[in-house]
Amino acid sequence: MLSKKVRLEAHGEDSSYFLGWKEYEKNAYDEVQNPSGIIQMGLAENQLSFHLLEAWLASNQDAARLTKNGESVFRELALFQDYHSLPDFKNVLVDFMAEIRRNKVSFDPRKLVLMAGATSANETLMFCIADPGDAFLLPTPYYPGFDRDLKWRTGVELVPIHCSSLNGFKVTKFSLEEAYQQAQKLSLNVKGVLITNPSNPLGTTMSHDELEELITFAIAKKIHIISDEIYSGTVFDHPSFISIMEALLDRKLEETELWNRVHVVYSLSKDLGVPGFRVGMIYSNNEALVSAATKMSSFGLISSQTQYLLSKLLSDKKFTRNYMKENRKRLKARREMLVTALREAGIECLKSNAGLFCWVDMRNLLSSNTFDAEVELWKKILREAGLNVSPGASCHCSEPGWFRICFANMSEETLNVSMQRMKAFVEKTTQQCRRGGGRVTHQESGCNSRRRPLSNWVLNLCSYDREPYR
Amino acid sequence: MLSSKAMLDGHGEESPYFQGWKEYEKNAYDDVQNPTGIIQMGLAENQLSLDLLRTRLENNQDATRLTNNGESVFRDLALFQDYHGLPAFKNVLEEFMAEMRGNKVSFDPRKLVLMAGATSASETLMFCIVEHGDAFLLPTPYYPGYDRDLKWRTGVELVPIHCSSSNGFKITKSALEEAYQEAQKLSFNVKGVFITNPSNPLGTTMSHVELDELITFAVAKKIHLISDEIFSGTVFENPSFISIIEAVINRKLEKTDLWSRVHIVYSLSKDFGIPGFRVGMIYSNNERVVSTATKMSSYGLISSQTQYLLFKLLSGKEFRENYLKENRKRVKERREMMVVGLGQAGISCLKGNAGLFCWVDLRNHLSSNTFTAEMELWKKILHEAGLNISPGASCHCTEPGWFRICFANMSEETLMVSMERMKAFLHKQ
């Protein structure tokens, strides 16, 4: 009676991963009302710089009041549904994007297509580039939401580019080739590679070398590159962020075919912390794609009211410069808090310079080097430590024991509480394993030493349900 | 290099509906700056009652300042991306939808799924119900945008239910059966019927008899019924509007299979004249559809800023009642102006009681009873009379000579100018 898409979605709800979100909602931490509740550390939100936005809003009444120099623009905005979007908004967005890239790249507003969120932008790019059954290659670990955003309604297949902790999860020529071969074995037509740079969940920017390999690969295979640069404004440390566009310019590839096969996705949700306002975009040098995507944006236009507010905000260059500086400073400080506290508990994080989270190495706490053990550990952290963190398996990580922990979606006090809980939990767990007789990482430790292949719940982690990882 | 969707013209934008729009953009009428420009009469916008909203806005600081009783809610809204929608907003919408239907139907906010426009809502319903190659039956004439909205990315086929001027373009049992047979001949699996009620482009509400036939048909074929009720707040005259849900309740079919195959699409774009704010929704009794559509709404959520604005503006039963009453009055008056104006030029319109347009009979002015002649006439009206109207063919009308002409997207003065131009043009012919 209904489509397969409905049936697939129902299937996704069985995943025990969903448990984490549900548990949190039933018993959400509140420092006053519910101090023993679960702390949400699985949500990549940026709550660190709202005071700056609020202050700006208070001094710029026009923007929210829908007036321009005191005159109402309500009517014009109410009627404005042009899928080319508010020109002023696009103009300030391209400036903003250029600033984030230290003006090493400039953007043309005519190549920018706005839509309601990066979720919409990513799906639209799939519709424009791939036919059902085509494939895109994605470096693992990757944002769990992609399984839904890129595949669900488009029929596109995703093939992982396996990255390993041995080299800090960097993309290599070898892993690119391997993924391509794998796709061929599955008789899938590879249309491109989709990277997230800076990476979610790693929190790292792509290196110059990685970008080079990627570009060389895309030229050789004649495929597309999509670079989701949604975290580009959160880069708070060296090495500096290199946009795919900059990497192309450095290789002097503007006049080549590849130029038309490179597309950037961006959004204000992470940098400005405004996911509720639904502001996403595609930037592409490919005219036909821009044209098709513009028409498709009808299925998810940005509210003109919101376009107006944010065009005013972003046109205040003094504000944006100050905001970006302050935002980065706060993110860096927060990250350091998390890293230091985890280190004190004997846990290391992948060295990172961006994002709203850390990629945390808890392999030592696994009872065995399996994904089963990773689920076990995740459930324990949820129930015993009262922390909802994201297990690596849900990000398609090929090695068990890595977790993504967010640090920007809560107050400093709450972060401190979470770290104390983590320390206590790690101590308890380590003691238990010692009592069990042997190091935790040893195969035959006193803790659960069963080895089972990847269990079904991991494979069903299509995230068709809530997206706590965003 | 790109997908077939990107390279073919499934977007349907080569149709005259979109072409006329483009011509207008190149040479738009302005009573001061460009008095000989093209007057846009192909856009079903409601510009008649925006002042009522604006006044309410001016008296409600909270709405735009993103405050609640003076306290900032900016942060909460900025972070609010829950695809279940702002609960307070859904409650207000649910009340409003019931009021519009004379409270003959009540709505449950848990069955309401918000998304960025009816365009998004209609497409999402297709994704929930059809597979590539399935078909939906649509009564003709229908809104040209459906060719893109329903088909482009979903792969669904649309099969027309031919309606004729001989009975005022009403749906008949035989037209339904004929469409179904046609679909079978083409080896399509029919999943449902999609109606727009009140109709675009006819400007009429569906009769009790038509709704009955439709329901009987859907029960017999075990198919879905989607009712796009986007113009439901523009019904200004009897016969009163009967929502599909009301019709199903009247037939006492709430406990049957059909109940979970009936879905409504709605939007605030036409009733309130706010298409820029992107407020659409699906209402369905089918839990699975609601659940899936809710998740799919991630591809087009309504800005929380806008949900909040409209929650504030639309709260208050008194305001809503007054708005509906005043809006209907203004729509009725405008329509009468057009009907009279056209009447003076010897042109009749289909009798209508809703919508932002008239369905106009220009058959007498065709050089021949063909669509080629209709296209000719359309181009002449565009280039010689400087009026962009919508030819029936773009709405898949089976008979040449009918045009949709909008009356609510301009000032009264501009409407008068357009009527003068029409009279002059036809006189010349």
PDB file of C-alpha atoms in Angstrom, chain A residues 48-286:
ATOM      1  CA  LEU A  48      28.922  28.803  22.530  1.00  0.00           C
ATOM      2  CA  SER A  49      28.337  32.181  20.969  1.00  0.00           C
ATOM      3  CA  PHE A  50      24.639  32.973  21.210  1.00  0.00           C
ATOM      4  CA  HIS A  51      25.203  35.981  23.394  1.00  0.00           C
ATOM      5  CA  LEU A  52      26.923  37.668  20.474  1.00  0.00           C
ATOM      6  CA  LEU A  53      23.980  37.005  18.171  1.00  0.00           C
ATOM      7  CA  GLU A  54      21.478  38.137  20.763  1.00  0.00           C
ATOM      8  CA  ALA A  55      23.360  41.344  21.383  1.00  0.00           C
ATOM      9  CA  TRP A  56      23.454  42.068  17.680  1.00  0.00           C
ATOM     10  CA  LEU A  57      19.722  41.395  17.356  1.00  0.00           C
ATOM     11  CA  ALA A  58      18.947  43.751  20.232  1.00  0.00           C
ATOM     12  CA  SER A  59      20.825  46.580  18.502  1.00  0.00           C
ATOM     13  CA  ASN A  60      19.427  45.863  15.066  1.00  0.00           C
ATOM     14  CA  GLN A  61      15.685  45.828  15.416  1.00  0.00           C
ATOM     15  CA  ASP A  62      15.038  46.260  11.700  1.00  0.00           C
ATOM     16  CA  ALA A  63      16.306  42.832  10.823  1.00  0.00           C
ATOM     17  CA  ALA A  64      13.868  40.820  12.884  1.00  0.00           C
ATOM     18  CA  ARG A  65      11.039  43.346  12.711  1.00  0.00           C
ATOM     19  CA  LEU A  66      10.967  43.024   8.940  1.00  0.00           C
ATOM     20  CA  THR A  67      11.527  46.718   8.396  1.00  0.00           C
ATOM     21  CA  LYS A  68      14.086  48.561   6.328  1.00  0.00           C
ATOM     22  CA  ASN A  69      14.977  52.005   7.626  1.00  0.00           C
ATOM     23  CA  GLY A  70      11.823  51.881   9.648  1.00  0.00           C
ATOM     24  CA  GLU A  71       9.572  51.002   6.681  1.00  0.00           C
ATOM     25  CA  SER A  72       7.852  47.654   6.633  1.00  0.00           C
ATOM     26  CA  VAL A  73       9.112  45.110   4.125  1.00  0.00           C
ATOM     27  CA  PHE A  74       6.696  42.499   5.407  1.00  0.00           C
ATOM     28  CA  ARG A  75       4.660  42.393   2.234  1.00  0.00           C
ATOM     29  CA  GLU A  76       7.617  42.087  -0.106  1.00  0.00           C
ATOM     30  CA  LEU A  77       9.109  39.293   1.951  1.00  0.00           C
ATOM     31  CA  ALA A  78       5.790  37.494   2.414  1.00  0.00           C
ATOM     32  CA  LEU A  79       5.403  37.330  -1.359  1.00  0.00           C
ATOM     33  CA  PHE A  80       9.039  36.565  -2.164  1.00  0.00           C
ATOM     34  CA  GLN A  81       9.353  32.919  -3.200  1.00  0.00           C
ATOM     35  CA  ASP A  82      11.884  33.271  -6.003  1.00  0.00           C
ATOM     36  CA  TYR A  83      14.100  30.219  -6.053  1.00  0.00           C
ATOM     37  CA  HIS A  84      17.035  32.449  -6.991  1.00  0.00           C
ATOM     38  CA  SER A  85      16.743  33.712  -3.392  1.00  0.00           C
ATOM     39  CA  LEU A  86      17.172  37.170  -1.900  1.00  0.00           C
ATOM     40  CA  PRO A  87      20.094  38.712  -3.855  1.00  0.00           C
ATOM     41  CA  ASP A  88      21.380  40.609  -0.807  1.00  0.00           C
ATOM     42  CA  PHE A  89      21.546  37.390   1.153  1.00  0.00           C
ATOM     43  CA  LYS A  90      23.551  35.570  -1.495  1.00  0.00           C
ATOM     44  CA  ASN A  91      25.931  38.484  -1.796  1.00  0.00           C
ATOM     45  CA  VAL A  92      26.750  38.499   1.889  1.00  0.00           C
ATOM     46  CA  LEU A  93      26.993  34.729   1.993  1.00  0.00           C
ATOM     47  CA  VAL A  94      29.658  34.616  -0.693  1.00  0.00           C
ATOM     48  CA  ASP A  95      31.615  37.275   1.186  1.00  0.00           C
ATOM     49  CA  PHE A  96      31.270  35.313   4.396  1.00  0.00           C
ATOM     50  CA  MET A  97      32.397  32.094   2.755  1.00  0.00           C
ATOM     51  CA  ALA A  98      35.401  33.851   1.235  1.00  0.00           C
ATOM     52  CA  GLU A  99      36.370  35.291   4.615  1.00  0.00           C
ATOM     53  CA  ILE A 100      36.255  31.865   6.213  1.00  0.00           C
ATOM     54  CA  ARG A 101      38.731  30.778   3.549  1.00  0.00           C
ATOM     55  CA  ARG A 102      40.996  33.734   4.316  1.00  0.00           C
ATOM     56  CA  ASN A 103      39.991  35.175   0.945  1.00  0.00           C
ATOM     57  CA  LYS A 104      42.091  32.606  -0.894  1.00  0.00           C
ATOM     58  CA  VAL A 105      38.950  31.803  -2.875  1.00  0.00           C
ATOM     59  CA  SER A 106      36.243  34.119  -4.091  1.00  0.00           C
ATOM     60  CA  PHE A 107      32.706  32.972  -4.789  1.00  0.00           C
ATOM     61  CA  ASP A 108      30.159  34.057  -7.401  1.00  0.00           C
ATOM     62  CA  PRO A 109      26.620  34.463  -6.036  1.00  0.00           C
ATOM     63  CA  ARG A 110      25.231  33.210  -9.340  1.00  0.00           C
ATOM     64  CA  LYS A 111      26.768  29.827  -8.632  1.00  0.00           C
ATOM     65  CA  LEU A 112      25.202  29.638  -5.191  1.00  0.00           C
ATOM     66  CA  VAL A 113      21.909  27.784  -4.684  1.00  0.00           C
ATOM     67  CA  LEU A 114      20.168  28.202  -1.347  1.00  0.00           C
ATOM     68  CA  MET A 115      18.017  25.573   0.294  1.00  0.00           C
ATOM     69  CA  ALA A 116      16.542  24.629   3.630  1.00  0.00           C
ATOM     70  CA  GLY A 117      19.589  23.123   5.326  1.00  0.00           C
ATOM     71  CA  ALA A 118      22.659  21.114   4.322  1.00  0.00           C
ATOM     72  CA  THR A 119      20.434  18.025   4.578  1.00  0.00           C
ATOM     73  CA  SER A 120      18.466  19.337   1.632  1.00  0.00           C
ATOM     74  CA  ALA A 121      21.593  20.513  -0.211  1.00  0.00           C
ATOM     75  CA  ASN A 122      23.316  17.133   0.032  1.00  0.00           C
ATOM     76  CA  GLU A 123      20.265  15.229  -1.151  1.00  0.00           C
ATOM     77  CA  THR A 124      19.730  17.653  -4.004  1.00  0.00           C
ATOM     78  CA  LEU A 125      23.305  17.161  -5.188  1.00  0.00           C
ATOM     79  CA  MET A 126      22.682  13.423  -5.278  1.00  0.00           C
ATOM     80  CA  PHE A 127      19.537  13.919  -7.353  1.00  0.00           C
ATOM     81  CA  CYS A 128      21.486  16.106  -9.753  1.00  0.00           C
ATOM     82  CA  ILE A 129      24.528  13.922 -10.148  1.00  0.00           C
ATOM     83  CA  ALA A 130      23.538  10.298  -9.607  1.00  0.00           C
ATOM     84  CA  ASP A 131      20.863   7.987 -10.909  1.00  0.00           C
ATOM     85  CA  PRO A 132      19.423   5.232  -8.687  1.00  0.00           C
ATOM     86  CA  GLY A 133      22.027   2.500  -8.321  1.00  0.00           C
ATOM     87  CA  ASP A 134      24.996   4.813  -8.896  1.00  0.00           C
ATOM     88  CA  ALA A 135      27.506   5.064  -6.059  1.00  0.00           C
ATOM     89  CA  PHE A 136      29.426   7.672  -4.140  1.00  0.00           C
ATOM     90  CA  LEU A 137      32.575   6.891  -2.164  1.00  0.00           C
ATOM     91  CA  LEU A 138      32.840   8.274   1.361  1.00  0.00           C
ATOM     92  CA  PRO A 139      35.827   8.190   3.693  1.00  0.00           C
ATOM     93  CA  THR A 140      34.990   6.498   7.004  1.00  0.00           C
ATOM     94  CA  PRO A 141      34.209   7.373   9.682  1.00  0.00           C
ATOM     95  CA  TYR A 142      31.451   9.647   8.413  1.00  0.00           C
ATOM     96  CA  TYR A 143      28.383  11.496   9.702  1.00  0.00           C
ATOM     97  CA  PRO A 144      25.657   8.846  10.252  1.00  0.00           C
ATOM     98  CA  GLY A 145      23.000  11.140   8.784  1.00  0.00           C
ATOM     99  CA  PHE A 146      24.500  10.635   5.321  1.00  0.00           C
ATOM    100  CA  ASP A 147      23.029   7.158   5.153  1.00  0.00           C
ATOM    101  CA  ARG A 148      19.638   8.766   5.114  1.00  0.00           C
ATOM    102  CA  ASP A 149      20.364  12.130   3.504  1.00  0.00           C
ATOM    103  CA  LEU A 150      22.244  10.774   0.500  1.00  0.00           C
ATOM    104  CA  LYS A 151      20.612   7.396  -0.065  1.00  0.00           C
ATOM    105  CA  TRP A 152      17.046   7.201   1.125  1.00  0.00           C
ATOM    106  CA  ARG A 153      15.028   8.817  -1.627  1.00  0.00           C
ATOM    107  CA  THR A 154      17.720   8.996  -4.280  1.00  0.00           C
ATOM    108  CA  GLY A 155      18.566   5.298  -4.557  1.00  0.00           C
ATOM    109  CA  VAL A 156      22.276   6.101  -4.476  1.00  0.00           C
ATOM    110  CA  GLU A 157      24.671   3.575  -2.905  1.00  0.00           C
ATOM    111  CA  LEU A 158      27.478   4.589  -0.560  1.00  0.00           C
ATOM    112  CA  VAL A 159      30.770   2.700  -0.626  1.00  0.00           C
ATOM    113  CA  PRO A 160      33.221   3.339   2.219  1.00  0.00           C
ATOM    114  CA  ILE A 161      36.809   4.494   1.775  1.00  0.00           C
ATOM    115  CA  HIS A 162      38.291   2.758   4.784  1.00  0.00           C
ATOM    116  CA  CYS A 163      40.484   4.992   6.896  1.00  0.00           C
ATOM    117  CA  SER A 164      42.549   3.716   9.756  1.00  0.00           C
ATOM    118  CA  SER A 165      43.822   4.943  13.087  1.00  0.00           C
ATOM    119  CA  LEU A 166      47.295   3.880  11.971  1.00  0.00           C
ATOM    120  CA  ASN A 167      47.702   7.143  10.076  1.00  0.00           C
ATOM    121  CA  GLY A 168      45.183   9.286  11.940  1.00  0.00           C
ATOM    122  CA  PHE A 169      42.301   8.253   9.679  1.00  0.00           C
ATOM    123  CA  LYS A 170      43.715  10.073   6.682  1.00  0.00           C
ATOM    124  CA  VAL A 171      42.515   9.308   3.179  1.00  0.00           C
ATOM    125  CA  THR A 172      45.197   7.528   1.151  1.00  0.00           C
ATOM    126  CA  LYS A 173      45.633   6.740  -2.524  1.00  0.00           C
ATOM    127  CA  PHE A 174      45.447   3.088  -1.652  1.00  0.00           C
ATOM    128  CA  SER A 175      42.169   3.367   0.234  1.00  0.00           C
ATOM    129  CA  LEU A 176      40.631   5.370  -2.607  1.00  0.00           C
ATOM    130  CA  GLU A 177      41.585   2.707  -5.131  1.00  0.00           C
ATOM    131  CA  GLU A 178      40.386  -0.073  -2.868  1.00  0.00           C
ATOM    132  CA  ALA A 179      36.975   1.575  -2.472  1.00  0.00           C
ATOM    133  CA  TYR A 180      36.704   2.047  -6.219  1.00  0.00           C
ATOM    134  CA  GLN A 181      37.517  -1.633  -6.818  1.00  0.00           C
ATOM    135  CA  GLN A 182      34.968  -2.641  -4.226  1.00  0.00           C
ATOM    136  CA  ALA A 183      32.296  -0.590  -5.998  1.00  0.00           C
ATOM    137  CA  GLN A 184      33.195  -2.230  -9.293  1.00  0.00           C
ATOM    138  CA  LYS A 185      32.942  -5.653  -7.705  1.00  0.00           C
ATOM    139  CA  LEU A 186      29.428  -4.712  -6.633  1.00  0.00           C
ATOM    140  CA  SER A 187      28.734  -3.573 -10.218  1.00  0.00           C
ATOM    141  CA  LEU A 188      28.125  -0.026  -9.043  1.00  0.00           C
ATOM    142  CA  ASN A 189      28.829   2.950 -11.261  1.00  0.00           C
ATOM    143  CA  VAL A 190      30.923   5.356  -9.188  1.00  0.00           C
ATOM    144  CA  LYS A 191      29.861   8.975  -9.756  1.00  0.00           C
ATOM    145  CA  GLY A 192      32.073  10.658  -7.204  1.00  0.00           C
ATOM    146  CA  VAL A 193      33.630  11.061  -3.782  1.00  0.00           C
ATOM    147  CA  LEU A 194      31.927  12.962  -0.979  1.00  0.00           C
ATOM    148  CA  ILE A 195      34.177  14.331   1.737  1.00  0.00           C
ATOM    149  CA  THR A 196      33.357  16.313   4.842  1.00  0.00           C
ATOM    150  CA  ASN A 197      36.062  18.840   5.406  1.00  0.00           C
ATOM    151  CA  PRO A 198      36.580  19.619   8.270  1.00  0.00           C
ATOM    152  CA  SER A 199      35.634  16.063   9.123  1.00  0.00           C
ATOM    153  CA  ASN A 200      32.687  14.951  11.169  1.00  0.00           C
ATOM    154  CA  PRO A 201      33.345  12.956  13.359  1.00  0.00           C
ATOM    155  CA  LEU A 202      37.129  13.361  13.352  1.00  0.00           C
ATOM    156  CA  GLY A 203      37.295  17.123  13.946  1.00  0.00           C
ATOM    157  CA  THR A 204      40.282  17.452  11.615  1.00  0.00           C
ATOM    158  CA  THR A 205      40.861  19.434   8.442  1.00  0.00           C
ATOM    159  CA  MET A 206      41.996  17.582   5.367  1.00  0.00           C
ATOM    160  CA  SER A 207      45.679  17.855   4.681  1.00  0.00           C
ATOM    161  CA  HIS A 208      47.204  19.242   1.533  1.00  0.00           C
ATOM    162  CA  ASP A 209      48.374  15.730   0.613  1.00  0.00           C
ATOM    163  CA  GLU A 210      44.955  14.177   1.039  1.00  0.00           C
ATOM    164  CA  LEU A 211      43.358  16.817  -1.136  1.00  0.00           C
ATOM    165  CA  GLU A 212      46.018  16.237  -3.770  1.00  0.00           C
ATOM    166  CA  GLU A 213      45.352  12.497  -3.800  1.00  0.00           C
ATOM    167  CA  LEU A 214      41.643  13.118  -4.044  1.00  0.00           C
ATOM    168  CA  ILE A 215      41.985  15.482  -6.963  1.00  0.00           C
ATOM    169  CA  THR A 216      44.353  13.171  -8.822  1.00  0.00           C
ATOM    170  CA  PHE A 217      41.923  10.317  -8.246  1.00  0.00           C
ATOM    171  CA  ALA A 218      38.902  12.308  -9.447  1.00  0.00           C
ATOM    172  CA  ILE A 219      40.721  13.331 -12.622  1.00  0.00           C
ATOM    173  CA  ALA A 220      41.790   9.795 -13.376  1.00  0.00           C
ATOM    174  CA  LYS A 221      38.354   8.310 -12.823  1.00  0.00           C
ATOM    175  CA  LYS A 222      36.517  11.297 -14.308  1.00  0.00           C
ATOM    176  CA  ILE A 223      34.256  11.586 -11.284  1.00  0.00           C
ATOM    177  CA  HIS A 224      32.780  14.331  -9.096  1.00  0.00           C
ATOM    178  CA  ILE A 225      34.025  15.670  -5.796  1.00  0.00           C
ATOM    179  CA  ILE A 226      31.537  16.982  -3.272  1.00  0.00           C
ATOM    180  CA  SER A 227      33.026  18.739  -0.296  1.00  0.00           C
ATOM    181  CA  ASP A 228      30.698  19.312   2.641  1.00  0.00           C
ATOM    182  CA  GLU A 229      32.371  22.283   4.324  1.00  0.00           C
ATOM    183  CA  ILE A 230      29.709  22.811   6.976  1.00  0.00           C
ATOM    184  CA  TYR A 231      32.327  23.052   9.744  1.00  0.00           C
ATOM    185  CA  SER A 232      34.676  25.369   7.866  1.00  0.00           C
ATOM    186  CA  GLY A 233      34.023  28.214  10.290  1.00  0.00           C
ATOM    187  CA  THR A 234      34.945  26.107  13.322  1.00  0.00           C
ATOM    188  CA  VAL A 235      38.614  25.700  12.476  1.00  0.00           C
ATOM    189  CA  PHE A 236      40.336  26.985  15.590  1.00  0.00           C
ATOM    190  CA  ASP A 237      43.892  25.765  15.193  1.00  0.00           C
ATOM    191  CA  HIS A 238      46.591  24.817  12.690  1.00  0.00           C
ATOM    192  CA  PRO A 239      46.769  23.457  10.128  1.00  0.00           C
ATOM    193  CA  SER A 240      44.583  26.000   8.373  1.00  0.00           C
ATOM    194  CA  PHE A 241      41.561  24.971   6.430  1.00  0.00           C
ATOM    195  CA  ILE A 242      42.047  24.313   2.709  1.00  0.00           C
ATOM    196  CA  SER A 243      38.780  24.336   0.780  1.00  0.00           C
ATOM    197  CA  ILE A 244      38.490  21.978  -2.181  1.00  0.00           C
ATOM    198  CA  MET A 245      38.154  25.069  -4.351  1.00  0.00           C
ATOM    199  CA  GLU A 246      41.454  26.424  -3.091  1.00  0.00           C
ATOM    200  CA  ALA A 247      43.143  23.081  -3.708  1.00  0.00           C
ATOM    201  CA  LEU A 248      41.901  23.129  -7.301  1.00  0.00           C
ATOM    202  CA  LEU A 249      43.150  26.637  -7.847  1.00  0.00           C
ATOM    203  CA  ASP A 250      46.530  25.684  -6.413  1.00  0.00           C
ATOM    204  CA  ARG A 251      46.692  22.898  -8.997  1.00  0.00           C
ATOM    205  CA  LYS A 252      45.643  25.373 -11.694  1.00  0.00           C
ATOM    206  CA  LEU A 253      42.726  23.245 -12.729  1.00  0.00           C
ATOM    207  CA  GLU A 254      40.175  26.029 -13.410  1.00  0.00           C
ATOM    208  CA  GLU A 255      40.136  25.426 -17.138  1.00  0.00           C
ATOM    209  CA  THR A 256      39.858  21.667 -16.929  1.00  0.00           C
ATOM    210  CA  GLU A 257      36.878  19.326 -16.909  1.00  0.00           C
ATOM    211  CA  LEU A 258      37.301  18.643 -13.210  1.00  0.00           C
ATOM    212  CA  TRP A 259      36.337  22.250 -12.452  1.00  0.00           C
ATOM    213  CA  ASN A 260      32.773  21.387 -13.484  1.00  0.00           C
ATOM    214  CA  ARG A 261      32.702  18.330 -11.297  1.00  0.00           C
ATOM    215  CA  VAL A 262      33.512  19.952  -7.963  1.00  0.00           C
ATOM    216  CA  HIS A 263      30.770  21.156  -5.643  1.00  0.00           C
ATOM    217  CA  VAL A 264      30.742  22.585  -2.156  1.00  0.00           C
ATOM    218  CA  VAL A 265      27.972  22.203   0.427  1.00  0.00           C
ATOM    219  CA  TYR A 266      27.709  24.738   3.200  1.00  0.00           C
ATOM    220  CA  SER A 267      25.294  25.776   5.958  1.00  0.00           C
ATOM    221  CA  LEU A 268      25.073  28.292   8.780  1.00  0.00           C
ATOM    222  CA  SER A 269      23.899  25.651  11.260  1.00  0.00           C
ATOM    223  CA  LYS A 270      27.270  24.879  12.800  1.00  0.00           C
ATOM    224  CA  ASP A 271      29.246  28.091  12.415  1.00  0.00           C
ATOM    225  CA  LEU A 272      26.468  30.402  13.591  1.00  0.00           C
ATOM    226  CA  GLY A 273      24.645  27.820  15.691  1.00  0.00           C
ATOM    227  CA  VAL A 274      21.307  28.351  13.949  1.00  0.00           C
ATOM    228  CA  PRO A 275      20.164  24.896  12.773  1.00  0.00           C
ATOM    229  CA  GLY A 276      16.537  25.843  13.411  1.00  0.00           C
ATOM    230  CA  PHE A 277      16.632  28.508  10.717  1.00  0.00           C
ATOM    231  CA  ARG A 278      17.397  26.006   7.956  1.00  0.00           C
ATOM    232  CA  VAL A 279      20.062  27.713   5.927  1.00  0.00           C
ATOM    233  CA  GLY A 280      22.002  25.501   3.551  1.00  0.00           C
ATOM    234  CA  MET A 281      23.542  25.910   0.140  1.00  0.00           C
ATOM    235  CA  ILE A 282      25.278  24.334  -2.823  1.00  0.00           C
ATOM    236  CA  TYR A 283      28.116  26.051  -4.621  1.00  0.00           C
ATOM    237  CA  SER A 284      29.048  24.713  -8.026  1.00  0.00           C
ATOM    238  CA  ASN A 285      30.934  25.767 -11.133  1.00  0.00           C
ATOM    239  CA  ASN A 286      28.701  23.539 -13.206  1.00  0.00           C
TER     240      ASN A 286
END
